[in-house]
Amino acid sequence: PRSTLFPYTTLFRSNMKIKENNIIPDNDKFIYKGTLKDNKPFGKGKLIYEGIGIFEGEFNGEYHKGKGEIIYNDGSSYKGEWENFKRQNYGVLEFPNFDKYEGEFKDDLFEGKGKLILFERNLIYEGFWRNGKKFGKFNIYNEFEEFIKTENYENDIKIN
């Protein structure tokens, strides 16, 4: 079959059925505006997920892949790298209560070096994460980024 690249202004509506590891139920609807290749999202585009939010970024024909930003319906947002609909590598996740995580992700979870800013508590936790949980030595700072103390964690549980 011939590969056709449509102009960026193409509007595409459909029911989405994605194979393994998806965040979208089979019957959800979406609206895609962007480039298509072989009738699939490819290159830069914007995807509005009914009931989830709005994503703008790069696509590889099946998934978000590369850099992109999503604004979720609950007011949270993520800007960074994606692979197969999952947050990967470096990104910034902001929550509706103004808390923020800046750092590394793997399969949608905090993984590797990162910083969690807790807005209402005026605290910053900086350290390493494993499977979305604090793991190892964490430096804790106040809202002015002044060092307060160090704590050790294992699976999000503070240890001595």
PDB file of C-alpha atoms in Angstrom:
ATOM      1  CA  PRO A   1       0.000   0.000   0.000  1.00  0.00           C
ATOM      2  CA  ARG A   2       1.071   3.520  -0.780  1.00  0.00           C
ATOM      3  CA  SER A   3       2.067   5.759   2.150  1.00  0.00           C
ATOM      4  CA  THR A   4       0.308   9.128   2.098  1.00  0.00           C
ATOM      5  CA  LEU A   5       1.142  12.068   4.323  1.00  0.00           C
ATOM      6  CA  PHE A   6      -1.852  14.365   4.841  1.00  0.00           C
ATOM      7  CA  PRO A   7      -1.608  18.069   5.739  1.00  0.00           C
ATOM      8  CA  TYR A   8      -1.475  19.080   9.405  1.00  0.00           C
ATOM      9  CA  THR A   9      -5.059  20.336   9.309  1.00  0.00           C
ATOM     10  CA  THR A  10      -6.537  16.869   8.814  1.00  0.00           C
ATOM     11  CA  LEU A  11      -9.282  16.082  11.351  1.00  0.00           C
ATOM     12  CA  PHE A  12      -9.761  12.429  12.232  1.00  0.00           C
ATOM     13  CA  ARG A  13     -12.607  10.973  14.356  1.00  0.00           C
ATOM     14  CA  SER A  14     -12.949   7.341  15.310  1.00  0.00           C
ATOM     15  CA  ASN A  15     -13.316   4.774  18.040  1.00  0.00           C
ATOM     16  CA  MET A  16      -9.839   3.894  19.234  1.00  0.00           C
ATOM     17  CA  LYS A  17      -8.735   0.317  19.762  1.00  0.00           C
ATOM     18  CA  ILE A  18      -5.109   0.088  20.822  1.00  0.00           C
ATOM     19  CA  LYS A  19      -3.442  -3.191  21.662  1.00  0.00           C
ATOM     20  CA  GLU A  20      -1.445  -3.880  24.837  1.00  0.00           C
ATOM     21  CA  ASN A  21      -0.581  -1.389  27.612  1.00  0.00           C
ATOM     22  CA  ASN A  22      -3.066   1.312  26.739  1.00  0.00           C
ATOM     23  CA  ILE A  23      -4.554   3.970  28.965  1.00  0.00           C
ATOM     24  CA  ILE A  24      -7.682   4.275  26.862  1.00  0.00           C
ATOM     25  CA  PRO A  25     -10.630   1.872  27.125  1.00  0.00           C
ATOM     26  CA  ASP A  26     -11.520   0.271  23.786  1.00  0.00           C
ATOM     27  CA  ASN A  27     -14.720   2.289  23.364  1.00  0.00           C
ATOM     28  CA  ASP A  28     -13.363   5.771  24.155  1.00  0.00           C
ATOM     29  CA  LYS A  29     -13.645   8.357  21.430  1.00  0.00           C
ATOM     30  CA  PHE A  30     -10.980  10.776  20.372  1.00  0.00           C
ATOM     31  CA  ILE A  31     -10.456  13.604  17.956  1.00  0.00           C
ATOM     32  CA  TYR A  32      -7.049  13.868  16.294  1.00  0.00           C
ATOM     33  CA  LYS A  33      -5.786  16.894  14.417  1.00  0.00           C
ATOM     34  CA  GLY A  34      -2.399  16.524  12.791  1.00  0.00           C
ATOM     35  CA  THR A  35      -0.416  14.671  10.210  1.00  0.00           C
ATOM     36  CA  LEU A  36      -1.397  11.169   9.155  1.00  0.00           C
ATOM     37  CA  LYS A  37       0.605   8.463   7.486  1.00  0.00           C
ATOM     38  CA  ASP A  38      -1.188   5.322   6.307  1.00  0.00           C
ATOM     39  CA  ASN A  39      -4.298   6.744   8.035  1.00  0.00           C
ATOM     40  CA  LYS A  40      -2.582   6.760  11.460  1.00  0.00           C
ATOM     41  CA  PRO A  41      -1.319   9.661  13.615  1.00  0.00           C
ATOM     42  CA  PHE A  42       2.282  10.330  12.590  1.00  0.00           C
ATOM     43  CA  GLY A  43       4.543  13.305  13.344  1.00  0.00           C
ATOM     44  CA  LYS A  44       3.138  16.305  15.220  1.00  0.00           C
ATOM     45  CA  GLY A  45      -0.478  16.383  16.238  1.00  0.00           C
ATOM     46  CA  LYS A  46      -3.122  17.093  18.841  1.00  0.00           C
ATOM     47  CA  LEU A  47      -5.333  14.406  20.348  1.00  0.00           C
ATOM     48  CA  ILE A  48      -8.419  15.127  22.440  1.00  0.00           C
ATOM     49  CA  TYR A  49      -9.348  12.112  24.576  1.00  0.00           C
ATOM     50  CA  GLU A  50     -12.971  12.073  25.667  1.00  0.00           C
ATOM     51  CA  GLY A  51     -12.986  11.894  29.467  1.00  0.00           C
ATOM     52  CA  ILE A  52      -9.180  12.105  29.825  1.00  0.00           C
ATOM     53  CA  GLY A  53      -7.683  15.307  28.420  1.00  0.00           C
ATOM     54  CA  ILE A  54      -5.809  16.926  25.554  1.00  0.00           C
ATOM     55  CA  PHE A  55      -2.401  15.757  24.311  1.00  0.00           C
ATOM     56  CA  GLU A  56      -0.208  17.710  21.933  1.00  0.00           C
ATOM     57  CA  GLY A  57       3.072  16.336  20.654  1.00  0.00           C
ATOM     58  CA  GLU A  58       4.706  13.639  18.558  1.00  0.00           C
ATOM     59  CA  PHE A  59       3.190  10.387  17.266  1.00  0.00           C
ATOM     60  CA  ASN A  60       4.746   7.337  15.606  1.00  0.00           C
ATOM     61  CA  GLY A  61       1.708   5.869  13.848  1.00  0.00           C
ATOM     62  CA  GLU A  62       0.286   4.075  16.890  1.00  0.00           C
ATOM     63  CA  TYR A  63       1.297   5.939  20.046  1.00  0.00           C
ATOM     64  CA  HIS A  64       2.625   9.161  21.513  1.00  0.00           C
ATOM     65  CA  LYS A  65       6.359   8.869  21.070  1.00  0.00           C
ATOM     66  CA  GLY A  66       8.907  11.580  21.735  1.00  0.00           C
ATOM     67  CA  LYS A  67       8.112  14.931  23.288  1.00  0.00           C
ATOM     68  CA  GLY A  68       4.642  16.044  24.171  1.00  0.00           C
ATOM     69  CA  GLU A  69       2.337  17.639  26.698  1.00  0.00           C
ATOM     70  CA  ILE A  70      -1.001  16.554  28.105  1.00  0.00           C
ATOM     71  CA  ILE A  71      -3.482  18.555  30.131  1.00  0.00           C
ATOM     72  CA  TYR A  72      -5.766  16.162  32.004  1.00  0.00           C
ATOM     73  CA  ASN A  73      -9.413  16.913  32.736  1.00  0.00           C
ATOM     74  CA  ASP A  74      -8.673  16.981  36.493  1.00  0.00           C
ATOM     75  CA  GLY A  75      -6.333  19.979  35.996  1.00  0.00           C
ATOM     76  CA  SER A  76      -3.043  18.092  36.224  1.00  0.00           C
ATOM     77  CA  SER A  77      -0.540  18.189  33.385  1.00  0.00           C
ATOM     78  CA  TYR A  78       2.611  16.483  32.139  1.00  0.00           C
ATOM     79  CA  LYS A  79       5.237  17.843  29.805  1.00  0.00           C
ATOM     80  CA  GLY A  80       8.093  15.641  28.712  1.00  0.00           C
ATOM     81  CA  GLU A  81       8.936  12.442  26.907  1.00  0.00           C
ATOM     82  CA  TRP A  82       6.505   9.671  25.975  1.00  0.00           C
ATOM     83  CA  GLU A  83       6.617   6.129  24.677  1.00  0.00           C
ATOM     84  CA  ASN A  84       3.565   3.918  24.034  1.00  0.00           C
ATOM     85  CA  PHE A  85       1.177   6.296  25.866  1.00  0.00           C
ATOM     86  CA  LYS A  86       3.428   6.250  28.949  1.00  0.00           C
ATOM     87  CA  ARG A  87       5.586   8.925  30.535  1.00  0.00           C
ATOM     88  CA  GLN A  88       9.233   7.964  29.958  1.00  0.00           C
ATOM     89  CA  ASN A  89      12.658   9.469  30.691  1.00  0.00           C
ATOM     90  CA  TYR A  90      12.554  13.128  31.812  1.00  0.00           C
ATOM     91  CA  GLY A  91       9.401  15.130  32.415  1.00  0.00           C
ATOM     92  CA  VAL A  92       7.457  17.474  34.680  1.00  0.00           C
ATOM     93  CA  LEU A  93       4.151  16.368  36.223  1.00  0.00           C
ATOM     94  CA  GLU A  94       2.029  19.077  37.855  1.00  0.00           C
ATOM     95  CA  PHE A  95      -0.949  18.263  40.066  1.00  0.00           C
ATOM     96  CA  PRO A  96      -4.143  20.324  40.592  1.00  0.00           C
ATOM     97  CA  ASN A  97      -3.061  21.163  44.186  1.00  0.00           C
ATOM     98  CA  PHE A  98       0.153  22.762  42.775  1.00  0.00           C
ATOM     99  CA  ASP A  99       2.407  19.876  43.860  1.00  0.00           C
ATOM    100  CA  LYS A 100       4.968  19.063  41.175  1.00  0.00           C
ATOM    101  CA  TYR A 101       7.379  16.269  40.274  1.00  0.00           C
ATOM    102  CA  GLU A 102      10.384  17.016  38.075  1.00  0.00           C
ATOM    103  CA  GLY A 103      12.570  14.118  37.072  1.00  0.00           C
ATOM    104  CA  GLU A 104      12.838  10.720  35.498  1.00  0.00           C
ATOM    105  CA  PHE A 105       9.963   8.375  34.626  1.00  0.00           C
ATOM    106  CA  LYS A 106       9.684   4.779  33.533  1.00  0.00           C
ATOM    107  CA  ASP A 107       6.365   3.241  32.454  1.00  0.00           C
ATOM    108  CA  ASP A 108       4.394   6.194  33.909  1.00  0.00           C
ATOM    109  CA  LEU A 109       6.061   5.942  37.351  1.00  0.00           C
ATOM    110  CA  PHE A 110       8.706   8.090  39.072  1.00  0.00           C
ATOM    111  CA  GLU A 111      11.926   6.166  38.388  1.00  0.00           C
ATOM    112  CA  GLY A 112      15.453   7.469  38.909  1.00  0.00           C
ATOM    113  CA  LYS A 113      16.523  10.925  40.019  1.00  0.00           C
ATOM    114  CA  GLY A 114      13.707  13.329  40.784  1.00  0.00           C
ATOM    115  CA  LYS A 115      12.372  16.157  42.869  1.00  0.00           C
ATOM    116  CA  LEU A 116       8.902  16.252  44.448  1.00  0.00           C
ATOM    117  CA  ILE A 117       7.685  19.715  45.435  1.00  0.00           C
ATOM    118  CA  LEU A 118       4.881  19.666  47.997  1.00  0.00           C
ATOM    119  CA  PHE A 119       3.271  23.093  47.689  1.00  0.00           C
ATOM    120  CA  GLU A 120       1.048  23.187  50.799  1.00  0.00           C
ATOM    121  CA  ARG A 121       3.748  21.673  53.037  1.00  0.00           C
ATOM    122  CA  ASN A 122       6.464  23.992  51.640  1.00  0.00           C
ATOM    123  CA  LEU A 123       8.825  21.020  51.253  1.00  0.00           C
ATOM    124  CA  ILE A 124      10.974  19.636  48.466  1.00  0.00           C
ATOM    125  CA  TYR A 125      12.057  15.974  48.453  1.00  0.00           C
ATOM    126  CA  GLU A 126      15.022  15.260  46.193  1.00  0.00           C
ATOM    127  CA  GLY A 127      16.458  11.804  45.658  1.00  0.00           C
ATOM    128  CA  PHE A 128      15.980   8.537  43.791  1.00  0.00           C
ATOM    129  CA  TRP A 129      12.720   6.800  43.045  1.00  0.00           C
ATOM    130  CA  ARG A 130      12.012   3.175  42.267  1.00  0.00           C
ATOM    131  CA  ASN A 131       8.613   2.019  40.943  1.00  0.00           C
ATOM    132  CA  GLY A 132       7.043   5.340  41.932  1.00  0.00           C
ATOM    133  CA  LYS A 133       8.301   5.205  45.539  1.00  0.00           C
ATOM    134  CA  LYS A 134      11.041   6.980  47.456  1.00  0.00           C
ATOM    135  CA  PHE A 135      14.072   4.709  47.729  1.00  0.00           C
ATOM    136  CA  GLY A 136      17.385   5.582  49.400  1.00  0.00           C
ATOM    137  CA  LYS A 137      18.739   8.907  50.603  1.00  0.00           C
ATOM    138  CA  PHE A 138      16.505  11.966  50.193  1.00  0.00           C
ATOM    139  CA  ASN A 139      17.516  15.541  50.843  1.00  0.00           C
ATOM    140  CA  ILE A 140      14.684  17.708  52.102  1.00  0.00           C
ATOM    141  CA  TYR A 141      14.546  21.454  51.459  1.00  0.00           C
ATOM    142  CA  ASN A 142      12.162  24.267  52.368  1.00  0.00           C
ATOM    143  CA  GLU A 143      10.322  26.410  49.800  1.00  0.00           C
ATOM    144  CA  PHE A 144      13.415  28.638  49.456  1.00  0.00           C
ATOM    145  CA  GLU A 145      15.463  25.538  48.535  1.00  0.00           C
ATOM    146  CA  GLU A 146      17.395  25.761  51.819  1.00  0.00           C
ATOM    147  CA  PHE A 147      18.556  22.353  53.078  1.00  0.00           C
ATOM    148  CA  ILE A 148      16.618  21.055  56.111  1.00  0.00           C
ATOM    149  CA  LYS A 149      17.666  17.416  56.598  1.00  0.00           C
ATOM    150  CA  THR A 150      18.340  14.037  55.013  1.00  0.00           C
ATOM    151  CA  GLU A 151      16.038  11.027  55.366  1.00  0.00           C
ATOM    152  CA  ASN A 152      16.362   7.440  54.167  1.00  0.00           C
ATOM    153  CA  TYR A 153      13.501   5.562  52.537  1.00  0.00           C
ATOM    154  CA  GLU A 154      12.719   2.076  51.366  1.00  0.00           C
ATOM    155  CA  ASN A 155       9.557   1.589  49.291  1.00  0.00           C
ATOM    156  CA  ASP A 156       8.253   4.998  50.421  1.00  0.00           C
ATOM    157  CA  ILE A 157       8.723   4.098  54.113  1.00  0.00           C
ATOM    158  CA  LYS A 158      11.076   6.234  56.192  1.00  0.00           C
ATOM    159  CA  ILE A 159      13.847   4.148  57.810  1.00  0.00           C
ATOM    160  CA  ASN A 160      16.551   5.092  60.322  1.00  0.00           C
TER     161      ASN A 160
END
